[in-house]
CSV table of C-alpha atoms in Angstrom, one decimal:
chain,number,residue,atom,x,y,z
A,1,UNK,CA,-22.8,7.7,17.3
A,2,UNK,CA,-22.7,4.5,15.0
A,3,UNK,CA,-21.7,4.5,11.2
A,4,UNK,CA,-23.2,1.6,8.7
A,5,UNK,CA,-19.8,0.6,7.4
A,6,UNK,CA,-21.9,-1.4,4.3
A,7,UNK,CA,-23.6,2.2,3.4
A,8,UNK,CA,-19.5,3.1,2.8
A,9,UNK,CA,-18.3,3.5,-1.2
A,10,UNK,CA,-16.0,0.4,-1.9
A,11,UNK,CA,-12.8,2.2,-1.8
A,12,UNK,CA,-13.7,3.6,1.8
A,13,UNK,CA,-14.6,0.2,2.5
A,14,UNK,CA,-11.0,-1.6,0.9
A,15,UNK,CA,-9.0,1.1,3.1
A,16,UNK,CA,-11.1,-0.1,6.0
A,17,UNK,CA,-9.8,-4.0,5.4
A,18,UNK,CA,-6.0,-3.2,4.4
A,19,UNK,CA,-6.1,-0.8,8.1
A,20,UNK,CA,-7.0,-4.2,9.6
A,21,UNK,CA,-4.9,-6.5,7.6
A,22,UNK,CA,-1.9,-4.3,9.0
A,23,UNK,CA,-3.0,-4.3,12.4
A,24,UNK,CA,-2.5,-7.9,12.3
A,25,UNK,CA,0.3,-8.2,10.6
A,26,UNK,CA,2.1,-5.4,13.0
A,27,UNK,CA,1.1,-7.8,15.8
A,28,UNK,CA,1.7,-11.1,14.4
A,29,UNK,CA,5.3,-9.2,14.2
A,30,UNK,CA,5.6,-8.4,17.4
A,31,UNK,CA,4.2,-11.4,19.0
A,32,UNK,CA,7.0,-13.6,17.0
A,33,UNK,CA,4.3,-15.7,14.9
A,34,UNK,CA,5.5,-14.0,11.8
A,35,UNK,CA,8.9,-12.3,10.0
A,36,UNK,CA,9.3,-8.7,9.1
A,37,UNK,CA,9.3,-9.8,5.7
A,38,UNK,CA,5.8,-10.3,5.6
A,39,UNK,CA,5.1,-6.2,5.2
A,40,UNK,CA,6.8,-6.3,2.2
A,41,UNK,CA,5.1,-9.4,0.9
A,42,UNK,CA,1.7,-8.0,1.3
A,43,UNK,CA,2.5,-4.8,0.5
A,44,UNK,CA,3.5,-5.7,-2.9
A,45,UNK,CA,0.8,-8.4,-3.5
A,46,UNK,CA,-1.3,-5.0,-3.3
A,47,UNK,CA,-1.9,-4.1,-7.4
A,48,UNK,CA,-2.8,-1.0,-6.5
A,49,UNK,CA,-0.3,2.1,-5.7
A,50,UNK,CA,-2.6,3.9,-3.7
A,51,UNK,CA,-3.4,0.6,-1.6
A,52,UNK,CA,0.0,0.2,-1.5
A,53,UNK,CA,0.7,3.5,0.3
A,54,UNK,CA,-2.4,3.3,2.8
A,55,UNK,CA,-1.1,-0.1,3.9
A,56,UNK,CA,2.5,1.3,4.5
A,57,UNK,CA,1.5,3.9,6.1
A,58,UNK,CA,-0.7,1.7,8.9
A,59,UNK,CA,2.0,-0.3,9.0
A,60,UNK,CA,3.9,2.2,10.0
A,61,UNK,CA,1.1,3.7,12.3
A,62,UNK,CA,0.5,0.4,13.9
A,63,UNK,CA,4.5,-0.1,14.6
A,64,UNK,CA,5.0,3.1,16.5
A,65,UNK,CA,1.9,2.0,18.6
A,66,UNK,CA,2.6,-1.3,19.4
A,67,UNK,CA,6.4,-0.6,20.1
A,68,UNK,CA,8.3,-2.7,16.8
């Protein structure tokens, strides 16, 4: 089964992104190429609240899973 992501309404579409922009940053983390610190940053660079709380919580997702 495949899904057109561009058919998606925007704000599927920005959860989508901040998903993968915590996956990277969860293994930029854990491979040492960047500090803790850098969850906080992004999360509060974020002007929206309930951004905000979808990117912590994959943060948090992507932590358990990759062992941080």
């Amino acid at each position: 089964m495949s899904y057109n992501l561009a058919l998606l309404p925007a704000d599927e579409k920005q959860k989508i992104e901040l998903d993968k922009q915590a996956s990277y940053a969860v293994w930029q983390v854990k491979n040492a190429l960047a500090e803790r610190s850098t969850f906080t940053q992004q999360a509060q660079a974020l002007n929206n609240e309930d951004e905000r709380a979808h990117f912590v919580n994959c943060i948090e997702k992507y932590s358990k899973i990759m062992g941080l």
